[in-house]
PDB file of C-alpha atoms in Angstrom:
ATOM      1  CA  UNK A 230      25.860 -13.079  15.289  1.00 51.00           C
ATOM      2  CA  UNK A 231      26.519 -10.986  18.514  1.00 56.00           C
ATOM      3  CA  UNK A 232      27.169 -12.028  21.542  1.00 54.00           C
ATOM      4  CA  UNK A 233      24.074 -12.245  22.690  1.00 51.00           C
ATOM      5  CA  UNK A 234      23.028 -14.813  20.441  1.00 53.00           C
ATOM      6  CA  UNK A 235      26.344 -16.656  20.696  1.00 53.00           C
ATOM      7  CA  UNK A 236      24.877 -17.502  24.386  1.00 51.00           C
ATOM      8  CA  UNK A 237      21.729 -18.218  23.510  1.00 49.00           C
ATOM      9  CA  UNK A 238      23.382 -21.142  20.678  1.00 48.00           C
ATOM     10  CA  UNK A 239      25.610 -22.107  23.560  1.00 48.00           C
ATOM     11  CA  UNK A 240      23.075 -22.958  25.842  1.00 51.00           C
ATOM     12  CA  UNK A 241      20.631 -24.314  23.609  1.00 51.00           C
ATOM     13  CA  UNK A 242      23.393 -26.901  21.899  1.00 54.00           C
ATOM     14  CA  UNK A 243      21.511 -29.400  20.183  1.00 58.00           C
ATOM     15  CA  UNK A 244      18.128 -27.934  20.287  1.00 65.00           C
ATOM     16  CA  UNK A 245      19.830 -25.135  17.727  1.00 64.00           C
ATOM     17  CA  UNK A 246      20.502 -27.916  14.913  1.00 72.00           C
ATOM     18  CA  UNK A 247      17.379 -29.664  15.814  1.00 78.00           C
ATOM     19  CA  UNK A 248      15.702 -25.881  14.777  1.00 79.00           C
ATOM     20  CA  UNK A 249      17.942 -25.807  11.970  1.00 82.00           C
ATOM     21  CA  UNK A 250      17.247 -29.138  10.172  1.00 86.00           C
ATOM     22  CA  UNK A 251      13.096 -27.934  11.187  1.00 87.00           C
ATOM     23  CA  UNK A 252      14.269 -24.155   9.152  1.00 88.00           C
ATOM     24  CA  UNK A 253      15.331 -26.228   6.344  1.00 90.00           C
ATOM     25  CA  UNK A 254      12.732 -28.931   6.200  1.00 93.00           C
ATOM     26  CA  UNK A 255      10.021 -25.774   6.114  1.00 93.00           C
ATOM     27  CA  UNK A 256      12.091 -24.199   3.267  1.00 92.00           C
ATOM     28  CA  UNK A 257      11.931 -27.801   1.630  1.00 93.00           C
ATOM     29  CA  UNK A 258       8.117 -27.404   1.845  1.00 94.00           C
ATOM     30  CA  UNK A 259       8.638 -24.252  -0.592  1.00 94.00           C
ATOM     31  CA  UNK A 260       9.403 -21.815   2.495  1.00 94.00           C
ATOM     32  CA  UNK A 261       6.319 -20.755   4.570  1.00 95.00           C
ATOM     33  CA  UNK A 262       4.161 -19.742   1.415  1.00 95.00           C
ATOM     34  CA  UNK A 263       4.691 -23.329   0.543  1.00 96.00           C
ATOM     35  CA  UNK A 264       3.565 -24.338   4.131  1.00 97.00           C
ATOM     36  CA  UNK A 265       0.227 -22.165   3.403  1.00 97.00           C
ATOM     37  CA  UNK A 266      -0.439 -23.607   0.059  1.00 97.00           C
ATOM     38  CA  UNK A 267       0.158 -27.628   1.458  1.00 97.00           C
ATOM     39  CA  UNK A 268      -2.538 -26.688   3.892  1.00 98.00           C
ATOM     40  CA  UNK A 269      -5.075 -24.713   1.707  1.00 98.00           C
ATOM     41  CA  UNK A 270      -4.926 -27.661  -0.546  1.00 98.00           C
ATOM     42  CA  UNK A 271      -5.637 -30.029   2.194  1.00 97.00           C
ATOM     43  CA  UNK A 272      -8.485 -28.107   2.953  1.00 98.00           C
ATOM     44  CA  UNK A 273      -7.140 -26.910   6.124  1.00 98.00           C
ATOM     45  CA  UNK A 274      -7.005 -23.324   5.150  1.00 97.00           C
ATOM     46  CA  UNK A 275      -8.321 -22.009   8.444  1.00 97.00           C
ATOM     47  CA  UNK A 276      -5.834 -23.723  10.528  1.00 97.00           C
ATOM     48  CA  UNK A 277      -2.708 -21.822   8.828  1.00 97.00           C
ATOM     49  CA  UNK A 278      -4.671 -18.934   8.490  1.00 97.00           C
ATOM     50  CA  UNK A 279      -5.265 -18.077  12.391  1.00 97.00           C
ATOM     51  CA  UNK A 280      -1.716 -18.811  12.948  1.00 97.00           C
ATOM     52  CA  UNK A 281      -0.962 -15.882   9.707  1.00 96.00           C
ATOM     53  CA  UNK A 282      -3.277 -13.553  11.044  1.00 93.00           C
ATOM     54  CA  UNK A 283      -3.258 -12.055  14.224  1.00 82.00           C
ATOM     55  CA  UNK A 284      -6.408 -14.111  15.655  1.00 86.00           C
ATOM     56  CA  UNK A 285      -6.070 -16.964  18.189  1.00 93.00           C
ATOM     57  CA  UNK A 286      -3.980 -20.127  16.782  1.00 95.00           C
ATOM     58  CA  UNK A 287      -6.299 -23.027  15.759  1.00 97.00           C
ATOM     59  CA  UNK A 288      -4.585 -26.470  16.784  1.00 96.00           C
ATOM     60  CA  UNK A 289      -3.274 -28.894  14.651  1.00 97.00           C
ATOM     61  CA  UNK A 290      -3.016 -32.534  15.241  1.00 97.00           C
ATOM     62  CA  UNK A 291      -0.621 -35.162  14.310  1.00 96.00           C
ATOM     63  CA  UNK A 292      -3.500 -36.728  11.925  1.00 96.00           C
ATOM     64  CA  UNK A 293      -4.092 -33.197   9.970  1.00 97.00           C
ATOM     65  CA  UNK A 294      -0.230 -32.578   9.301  1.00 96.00           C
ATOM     66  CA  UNK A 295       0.652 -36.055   7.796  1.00 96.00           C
ATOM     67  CA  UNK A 296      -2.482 -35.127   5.677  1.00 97.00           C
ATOM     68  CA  UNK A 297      -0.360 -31.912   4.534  1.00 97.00           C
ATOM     69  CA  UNK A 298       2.912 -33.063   4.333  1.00 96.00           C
ATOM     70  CA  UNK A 299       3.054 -36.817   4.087  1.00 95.00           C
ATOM     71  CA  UNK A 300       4.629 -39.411   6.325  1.00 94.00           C
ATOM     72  CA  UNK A 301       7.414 -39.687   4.240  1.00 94.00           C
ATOM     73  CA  UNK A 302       8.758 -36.004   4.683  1.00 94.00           C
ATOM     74  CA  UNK A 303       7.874 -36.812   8.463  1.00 95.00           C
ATOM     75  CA  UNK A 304       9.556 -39.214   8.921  1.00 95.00           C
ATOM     76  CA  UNK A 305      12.656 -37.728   6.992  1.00 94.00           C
ATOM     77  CA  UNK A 306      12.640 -34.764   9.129  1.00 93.00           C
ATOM     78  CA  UNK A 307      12.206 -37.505  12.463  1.00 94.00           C
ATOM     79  CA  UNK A 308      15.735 -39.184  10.887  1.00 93.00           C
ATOM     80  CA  UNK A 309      17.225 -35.173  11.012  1.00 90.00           C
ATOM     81  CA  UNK A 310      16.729 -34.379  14.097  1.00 88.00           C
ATOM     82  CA  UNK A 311      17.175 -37.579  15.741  1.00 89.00           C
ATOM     83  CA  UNK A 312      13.466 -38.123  16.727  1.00 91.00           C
ATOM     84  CA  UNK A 313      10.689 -41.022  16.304  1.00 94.00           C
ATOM     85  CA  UNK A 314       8.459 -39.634  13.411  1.00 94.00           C
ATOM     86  CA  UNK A 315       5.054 -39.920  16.419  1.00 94.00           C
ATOM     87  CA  UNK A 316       7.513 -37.348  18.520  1.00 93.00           C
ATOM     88  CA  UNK A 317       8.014 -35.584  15.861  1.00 93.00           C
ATOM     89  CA  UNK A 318       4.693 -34.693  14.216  1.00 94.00           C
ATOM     90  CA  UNK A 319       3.877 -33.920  17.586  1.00 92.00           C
ATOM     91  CA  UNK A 320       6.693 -31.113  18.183  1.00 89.00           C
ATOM     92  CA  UNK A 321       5.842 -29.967  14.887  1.00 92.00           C
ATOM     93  CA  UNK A 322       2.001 -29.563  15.828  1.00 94.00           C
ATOM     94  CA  UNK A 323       3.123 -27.485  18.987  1.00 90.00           C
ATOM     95  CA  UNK A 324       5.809 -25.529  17.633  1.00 89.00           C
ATOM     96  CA  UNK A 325       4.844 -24.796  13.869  1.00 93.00           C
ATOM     97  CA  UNK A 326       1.505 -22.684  14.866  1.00 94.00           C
ATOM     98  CA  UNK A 327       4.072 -20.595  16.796  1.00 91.00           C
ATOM     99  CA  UNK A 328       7.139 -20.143  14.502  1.00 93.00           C
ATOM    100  CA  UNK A 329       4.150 -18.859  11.730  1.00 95.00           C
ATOM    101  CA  UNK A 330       2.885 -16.647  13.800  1.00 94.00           C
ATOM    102  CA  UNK A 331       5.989 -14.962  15.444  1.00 92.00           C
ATOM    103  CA  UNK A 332       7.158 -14.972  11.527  1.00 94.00           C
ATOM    104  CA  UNK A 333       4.161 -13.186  10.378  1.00 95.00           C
ATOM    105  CA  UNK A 334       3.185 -10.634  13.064  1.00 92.00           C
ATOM    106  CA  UNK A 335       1.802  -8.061  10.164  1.00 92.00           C
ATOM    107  CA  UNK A 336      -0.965 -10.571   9.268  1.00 94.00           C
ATOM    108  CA  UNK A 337       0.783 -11.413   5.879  1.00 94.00           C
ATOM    109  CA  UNK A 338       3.520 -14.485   4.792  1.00 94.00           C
ATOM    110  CA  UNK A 339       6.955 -11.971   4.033  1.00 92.00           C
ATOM    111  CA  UNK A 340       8.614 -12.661   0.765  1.00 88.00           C
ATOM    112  CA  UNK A 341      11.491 -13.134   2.578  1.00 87.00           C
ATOM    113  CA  UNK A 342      11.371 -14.425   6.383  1.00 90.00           C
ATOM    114  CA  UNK A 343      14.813 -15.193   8.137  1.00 90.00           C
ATOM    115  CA  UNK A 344      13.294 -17.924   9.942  1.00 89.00           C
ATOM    116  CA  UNK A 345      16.210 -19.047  12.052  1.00 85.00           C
ATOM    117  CA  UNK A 346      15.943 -15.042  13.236  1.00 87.00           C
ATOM    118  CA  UNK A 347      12.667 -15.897  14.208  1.00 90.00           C
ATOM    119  CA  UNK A 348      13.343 -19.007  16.055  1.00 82.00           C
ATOM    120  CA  UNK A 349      16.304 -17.624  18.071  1.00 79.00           C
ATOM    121  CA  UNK A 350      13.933 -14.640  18.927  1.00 82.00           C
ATOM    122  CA  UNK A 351      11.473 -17.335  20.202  1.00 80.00           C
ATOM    123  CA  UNK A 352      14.121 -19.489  21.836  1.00 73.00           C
ATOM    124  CA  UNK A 353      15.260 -16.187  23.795  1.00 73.00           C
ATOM    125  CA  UNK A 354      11.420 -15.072  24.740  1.00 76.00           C
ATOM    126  CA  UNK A 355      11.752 -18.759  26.300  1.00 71.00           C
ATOM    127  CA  UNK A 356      14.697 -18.559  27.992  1.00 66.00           C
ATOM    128  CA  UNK A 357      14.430 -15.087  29.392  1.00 71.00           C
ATOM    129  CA  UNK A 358      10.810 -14.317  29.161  1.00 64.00           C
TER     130      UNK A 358
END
């Protein structure tokens, strides 16, 4: 990690292993192809979709992602990063349309997506626009 980054995890503190228990819960999901396939069967195909390809990002609501993963794994993830599982759907409904997107800018899931990478590159677009 360079120095760079080393600031960036400095100032972000907690937010850092908040994104980190999020990296893991998505790899827990079977990684972001997982993600895709939760949705597809769901019949919310469309939703991941715009957010994999480089169209517009379709919203998701709180409603549509306890339909794809469950309020059990919600509400696990909640316990992780120290929110209530409502906040937490909801953070997960703003931020997940983003992290697949920044992660697939080709159009296409990669076999093999650092996705804390893509976070920190997000978290530094944020902080330094």
């Amino acid at each position: 990690m360079g120095l760079f980054d080393q600031l960036v995890t400095m100032v972000a503190g907690d937010k850092m292993n908040q994104f980190q228990s999020v990296v893991e819960w998505i790899d827990k999901q079977g990684g972001l192809a997982g993600v895709a396939d939760k949705f597809n069967q769901q019949g919310l195909g469309d939703i991941i979709q715009s957010w994999i390809d480089n169209s517009e990002n379709l919203p998701v609501s709180v409603n549509q992602l306890i339909q794809v993963f469950g309020n059990l794994d919600i509400q696990q993830l909640a316990q992780k990063v120290g929110f209530d599982p409502q906040e937490t759907a909801e953070l997960i409904a703003k931020y997940l349309p983003k992290l697949v997107s920044n992660a697939t800018p080709e159009g296409v899931i990669p076999e093999n997506v650092d996705l804390t990478a893509v976070g920190m590159n997000m978290l530094k677009e944020k902080l330094f626009g």
